[in-house]
Amino acid sequence: MQDKKERIIAAAQRLFAQFGLKKTTVDEIAQTAQVGKGTVYHYFDSKEEIFAAVLDKEAGSMKNRIQQAIAQVDTPQAKLEAFLLTRMRCVKDLGNYYKAVRDEYLEYMPFIENLRSNHSKYEMMLVQDLLEEGCAAGYFDIDDTKVVASVMITALKGLDHRWIFEMSLSDVEQHIEIMMKVLLKGIEKR
């Protein structure tokens, strides 16, 4: 049974990446997954619910990649940089969410924002934990790690569109390197 659900999600993932949410039909998902339309509706109530499952799968993949990257480095600074670089690499790789945002954002805005907010909470908590780790180890001097984490995540979200659609991965990596210098060293002359 779980195999059919996974096939449906995998088929939908390919179709949403190729055609977007609006142009993909449940019939196409069923045909690509090689199951009946009734089987699709046995697992999912709507196309939007399938899309949410696809995004959840992609978010899980992104979380795993971020956790692996963070686990490979030791210092809080290196962990923050690993988070930033891995996050942007994942965002470039995982096209469904950003194709939907780009092509269909206004039509599906409340739905997409709800899905996006769940992942934002995860990112916020992760960055806050890294900042607190850095403070505890004496690397950072931050009065309110929650506010700083919020500022960092908000800045990233603001840069997402440009980094994803207008820049190459190497340019994004260079921007992240500069961002890390600004975050860690500041711009004030000492």
mmCIF file of C-alpha atoms in Angstrom:
data_model
loop_
_atom_site.group_PDB
_atom_site.id
_atom_site.type_symbol
_atom_site.label_atom_id
_atom_site.label_comp_id
_atom_site.label_asym_id
_atom_site.label_seq_id
_atom_site.Cartn_x
_atom_site.Cartn_y
_atom_site.Cartn_z
ATOM 1 C CA MET A 1 0.000 0.000 0.000
ATOM 2 C CA GLN A 2 2.731 2.500 0.973
ATOM 3 C CA ASP A 3 4.450 1.677 -2.317
ATOM 4 C CA LYS A 4 1.454 3.017 -4.269
ATOM 5 C CA LYS A 5 1.371 6.214 -2.235
ATOM 6 C CA GLU A 6 5.099 6.732 -2.818
ATOM 7 C CA ARG A 7 4.623 6.104 -6.556
ATOM 8 C CA ILE A 8 1.859 8.708 -6.626
ATOM 9 C CA ILE A 9 4.059 11.249 -4.836
ATOM 10 C CA ALA A 10 7.043 10.513 -7.104
ATOM 11 C CA ALA A 11 4.896 10.821 -10.236
ATOM 12 C CA ALA A 12 3.354 14.058 -8.999
ATOM 13 C CA GLN A 13 6.798 15.401 -8.129
ATOM 14 C CA ARG A 14 7.961 14.918 -11.726
ATOM 15 C CA LEU A 15 4.782 16.387 -13.202
ATOM 16 C CA PHE A 16 4.642 19.407 -10.895
ATOM 17 C CA ALA A 17 8.292 20.150 -11.671
ATOM 18 C CA GLN A 18 7.577 19.983 -15.395
ATOM 19 C CA PHE A 19 4.125 21.618 -15.645
ATOM 20 C CA GLY A 20 3.452 23.340 -12.309
ATOM 21 C CA LEU A 21 0.535 22.821 -9.967
ATOM 22 C CA LYS A 22 -2.172 24.422 -12.082
ATOM 23 C CA LYS A 23 -1.504 22.519 -15.317
ATOM 24 C CA THR A 24 -1.004 19.086 -13.730
ATOM 25 C CA THR A 25 -4.138 16.975 -13.419
ATOM 26 C CA VAL A 26 -4.986 14.111 -11.077
ATOM 27 C CA ASP A 27 -5.573 11.960 -14.182
ATOM 28 C CA GLU A 28 -1.997 12.617 -15.326
ATOM 29 C CA ILE A 29 -0.657 11.822 -11.875
ATOM 30 C CA ALA A 30 -2.584 8.538 -11.805
ATOM 31 C CA GLN A 31 -1.439 7.604 -15.309
ATOM 32 C CA THR A 32 2.216 8.423 -14.570
ATOM 33 C CA ALA A 33 2.074 6.502 -11.279
ATOM 34 C CA GLN A 34 0.384 3.596 -13.086
ATOM 35 C CA VAL A 35 -2.540 3.513 -10.667
ATOM 36 C CA GLY A 36 -6.218 4.248 -11.034
ATOM 37 C CA LYS A 37 -7.608 7.692 -10.313
ATOM 38 C CA GLY A 38 -9.612 6.140 -7.441
ATOM 39 C CA THR A 39 -6.354 4.929 -5.888
ATOM 40 C CA VAL A 40 -5.023 8.493 -5.951
ATOM 41 C CA TYR A 41 -8.161 9.701 -4.174
ATOM 42 C CA HIS A 42 -7.839 6.864 -1.661
ATOM 43 C CA TYR A 43 -4.597 8.469 -0.433
ATOM 44 C CA PHE A 44 -5.240 12.143 -1.180
ATOM 45 C CA ASP A 45 -8.355 14.336 -1.103
ATOM 46 C CA SER A 46 -7.152 16.806 -3.716
ATOM 47 C CA LYS A 47 -4.371 17.784 -6.086
ATOM 48 C CA GLU A 48 -3.285 20.417 -3.547
ATOM 49 C CA GLU A 49 -2.920 17.706 -0.904
ATOM 50 C CA ILE A 50 -0.686 15.748 -3.299
ATOM 51 C CA PHE A 51 1.337 18.909 -3.894
ATOM 52 C CA ALA A 52 1.687 19.361 -0.122
ATOM 53 C CA ALA A 53 2.973 15.767 0.135
ATOM 54 C CA VAL A 54 5.510 16.465 -2.617
ATOM 55 C CA LEU A 55 6.704 19.614 -0.862
ATOM 56 C CA ASP A 56 6.883 17.753 2.444
ATOM 57 C CA LYS A 57 9.067 15.114 0.789
ATOM 58 C CA GLU A 58 11.313 17.787 -0.704
ATOM 59 C CA ALA A 59 11.518 19.649 2.623
ATOM 60 C CA GLY A 60 12.502 16.385 4.324
ATOM 61 C CA SER A 61 15.229 15.852 1.757
ATOM 62 C CA MET A 62 16.451 19.410 2.283
ATOM 63 C CA LYS A 63 16.499 18.972 6.073
ATOM 64 C CA ASN A 64 18.522 15.769 5.739
ATOM 65 C CA ARG A 65 21.067 17.405 3.444
ATOM 66 C CA ILE A 66 21.386 20.391 5.785
ATOM 67 C CA GLN A 67 21.837 18.155 8.840
ATOM 68 C CA GLN A 68 24.506 16.104 7.042
ATOM 69 C CA ALA A 69 26.395 19.247 5.998
ATOM 70 C CA ILE A 70 26.270 20.681 9.520
ATOM 71 C CA ALA A 71 27.445 17.384 11.021
ATOM 72 C CA GLN A 72 30.589 17.487 8.873
ATOM 73 C CA VAL A 73 31.952 20.705 10.402
ATOM 74 C CA ASP A 74 32.895 21.663 13.941
ATOM 75 C CA THR A 75 32.656 25.380 14.631
ATOM 76 C CA PRO A 76 29.427 27.385 14.888
ATOM 77 C CA GLN A 77 30.667 29.667 12.085
ATOM 78 C CA ALA A 78 31.292 26.699 9.796
ATOM 79 C CA LYS A 79 27.885 25.260 10.706
ATOM 80 C CA LEU A 80 26.135 28.513 9.768
ATOM 81 C CA GLU A 81 28.001 28.614 6.475
ATOM 82 C CA ALA A 82 27.179 24.935 5.830
ATOM 83 C CA PHE A 83 23.517 25.715 6.508
ATOM 84 C CA LEU A 84 23.491 28.686 4.106
ATOM 85 C CA LEU A 85 25.340 26.935 1.285
ATOM 86 C CA THR A 86 23.432 23.668 1.560
ATOM 87 C CA ARG A 87 20.099 25.464 1.802
ATOM 88 C CA MET A 88 20.717 27.382 -1.411
ATOM 89 C CA ARG A 89 22.022 24.314 -3.249
ATOM 90 C CA CYS A 90 18.902 22.423 -2.203
ATOM 91 C CA VAL A 91 16.610 25.257 -3.230
ATOM 92 C CA LYS A 92 18.185 25.284 -6.685
ATOM 93 C CA ASP A 93 17.874 21.491 -6.905
ATOM 94 C CA LEU A 94 14.327 21.181 -5.610
ATOM 95 C CA GLY A 95 12.358 22.883 -8.318
ATOM 96 C CA ASN A 96 8.736 22.206 -7.413
ATOM 97 C CA TYR A 97 8.269 24.746 -4.676
ATOM 98 C CA TYR A 98 10.008 27.523 -6.518
ATOM 99 C CA LYS A 99 8.340 26.738 -9.853
ATOM 100 C CA ALA A 100 5.002 27.090 -8.073
ATOM 101 C CA VAL A 101 6.088 30.301 -6.398
ATOM 102 C CA ARG A 102 7.293 31.767 -9.653
ATOM 103 C CA ASP A 103 4.498 30.636 -11.949
ATOM 104 C CA GLU A 104 1.454 30.390 -9.725
ATOM 105 C CA TYR A 105 2.251 32.256 -6.539
ATOM 106 C CA LEU A 106 -0.609 34.771 -6.622
ATOM 107 C CA GLU A 107 -3.279 32.191 -7.357
ATOM 108 C CA TYR A 108 -2.125 29.757 -4.672
ATOM 109 C CA MET A 109 -0.561 32.288 -2.262
ATOM 110 C CA PRO A 110 -2.361 31.307 0.991
ATOM 111 C CA PHE A 111 -1.765 27.601 0.336
ATOM 112 C CA ILE A 112 1.919 28.047 -0.551
ATOM 113 C CA GLU A 113 2.577 30.469 2.307
ATOM 114 C CA ASN A 114 1.143 27.971 4.792
ATOM 115 C CA LEU A 115 3.484 25.257 3.486
ATOM 116 C CA ARG A 116 6.400 27.687 3.423
ATOM 117 C CA SER A 117 5.787 28.809 7.018
ATOM 118 C CA ASN A 118 6.268 25.275 8.339
ATOM 119 C CA HIS A 119 9.710 25.055 6.769
ATOM 120 C CA SER A 120 10.569 28.593 7.878
ATOM 121 C CA LYS A 121 9.905 27.610 11.487
ATOM 122 C CA TYR A 122 12.349 24.723 11.132
ATOM 123 C CA GLU A 123 15.011 26.999 9.626
ATOM 124 C CA MET A 124 14.435 29.619 12.332
ATOM 125 C CA MET A 125 14.873 27.078 15.127
ATOM 126 C CA LEU A 126 17.970 25.584 13.494
ATOM 127 C CA VAL A 127 19.679 28.967 13.069
ATOM 128 C CA GLN A 128 18.724 30.008 16.596
ATOM 129 C CA ASP A 129 20.232 26.761 17.945
ATOM 130 C CA LEU A 130 23.449 27.387 15.991
ATOM 131 C CA LEU A 131 23.648 30.956 17.301
ATOM 132 C CA GLU A 132 23.073 29.786 20.879
ATOM 133 C CA GLU A 133 25.748 27.127 20.438
ATOM 134 C CA GLY A 134 28.138 29.829 19.221
ATOM 135 C CA CYS A 135 27.299 32.070 22.179
ATOM 136 C CA ALA A 136 27.788 29.235 24.676
ATOM 137 C CA ALA A 137 31.175 28.399 23.134
ATOM 138 C CA GLY A 138 32.271 32.058 23.214
ATOM 139 C CA TYR A 139 32.312 32.564 19.447
ATOM 140 C CA PHE A 140 29.340 34.958 19.264
ATOM 141 C CA ASP A 141 28.132 37.824 21.415
ATOM 142 C CA ILE A 142 24.387 38.074 20.743
ATOM 143 C CA ASP A 143 21.812 39.552 23.111
ATOM 144 C CA ASP A 144 18.763 37.915 21.520
ATOM 145 C CA THR A 145 19.450 34.867 19.350
ATOM 146 C CA LYS A 146 15.780 34.584 18.395
ATOM 147 C CA VAL A 147 15.733 38.075 16.866
ATOM 148 C CA VAL A 148 19.041 37.544 15.058
ATOM 149 C CA ALA A 149 17.810 34.200 13.684
ATOM 150 C CA SER A 150 14.622 35.897 12.498
ATOM 151 C CA VAL A 151 16.602 38.641 10.740
ATOM 152 C CA MET A 152 18.848 36.062 9.057
ATOM 153 C CA ILE A 153 15.965 33.901 7.811
ATOM 154 C CA THR A 154 14.019 36.953 6.640
ATOM 155 C CA ALA A 155 17.075 38.170 4.720
ATOM 156 C CA LEU A 156 17.500 34.744 3.119
ATOM 157 C CA LYS A 157 13.859 34.604 2.070
ATOM 158 C CA GLY A 158 14.226 38.046 0.518
ATOM 159 C CA LEU A 159 17.220 36.911 -1.498
ATOM 160 C CA ASP A 160 15.749 33.553 -2.550
ATOM 161 C CA HIS A 161 14.115 34.738 -5.763
ATOM 162 C CA ARG A 162 17.176 36.557 -7.066
ATOM 163 C CA TRP A 163 19.552 33.774 -6.074
ATOM 164 C CA ILE A 164 17.355 31.079 -7.587
ATOM 165 C CA PHE A 165 16.243 32.665 -10.841
ATOM 166 C CA GLU A 166 18.824 35.296 -11.672
ATOM 167 C CA MET A 167 22.181 33.931 -10.547
ATOM 168 C CA SER A 168 24.402 30.918 -11.123
ATOM 169 C CA LEU A 169 25.211 28.636 -8.214
ATOM 170 C CA SER A 170 28.826 29.857 -8.147
ATOM 171 C CA ASP A 171 27.644 33.475 -7.891
ATOM 172 C CA VAL A 172 25.255 32.532 -5.083
ATOM 173 C CA GLU A 173 28.081 30.769 -3.244
ATOM 174 C CA GLN A 174 30.212 33.906 -3.570
ATOM 175 C CA HIS A 175 27.353 36.022 -2.181
ATOM 176 C CA ILE A 176 26.956 33.622 0.749
ATOM 177 C CA GLU A 177 30.667 33.876 1.473
ATOM 178 C CA ILE A 178 30.356 37.683 1.592
ATOM 179 C CA MET A 179 27.189 37.420 3.694
ATOM 180 C CA MET A 180 29.060 35.220 6.186
ATOM 181 C CA LYS A 181 31.830 37.813 6.500
ATOM 182 C CA VAL A 182 29.272 40.540 7.150
ATOM 183 C CA LEU A 183 27.380 38.386 9.667
ATOM 184 C CA LEU A 184 30.450 37.209 11.529
ATOM 185 C CA LYS A 185 32.729 40.225 11.292
ATOM 186 C CA GLY A 186 30.260 43.039 10.855
ATOM 187 C CA ILE A 187 30.828 46.082 8.732
ATOM 188 C CA GLU A 188 31.977 48.385 11.495
ATOM 189 C CA LYS A 189 35.604 49.430 11.543
ATOM 190 C CA ARG A 190 37.237 48.182 14.759
#
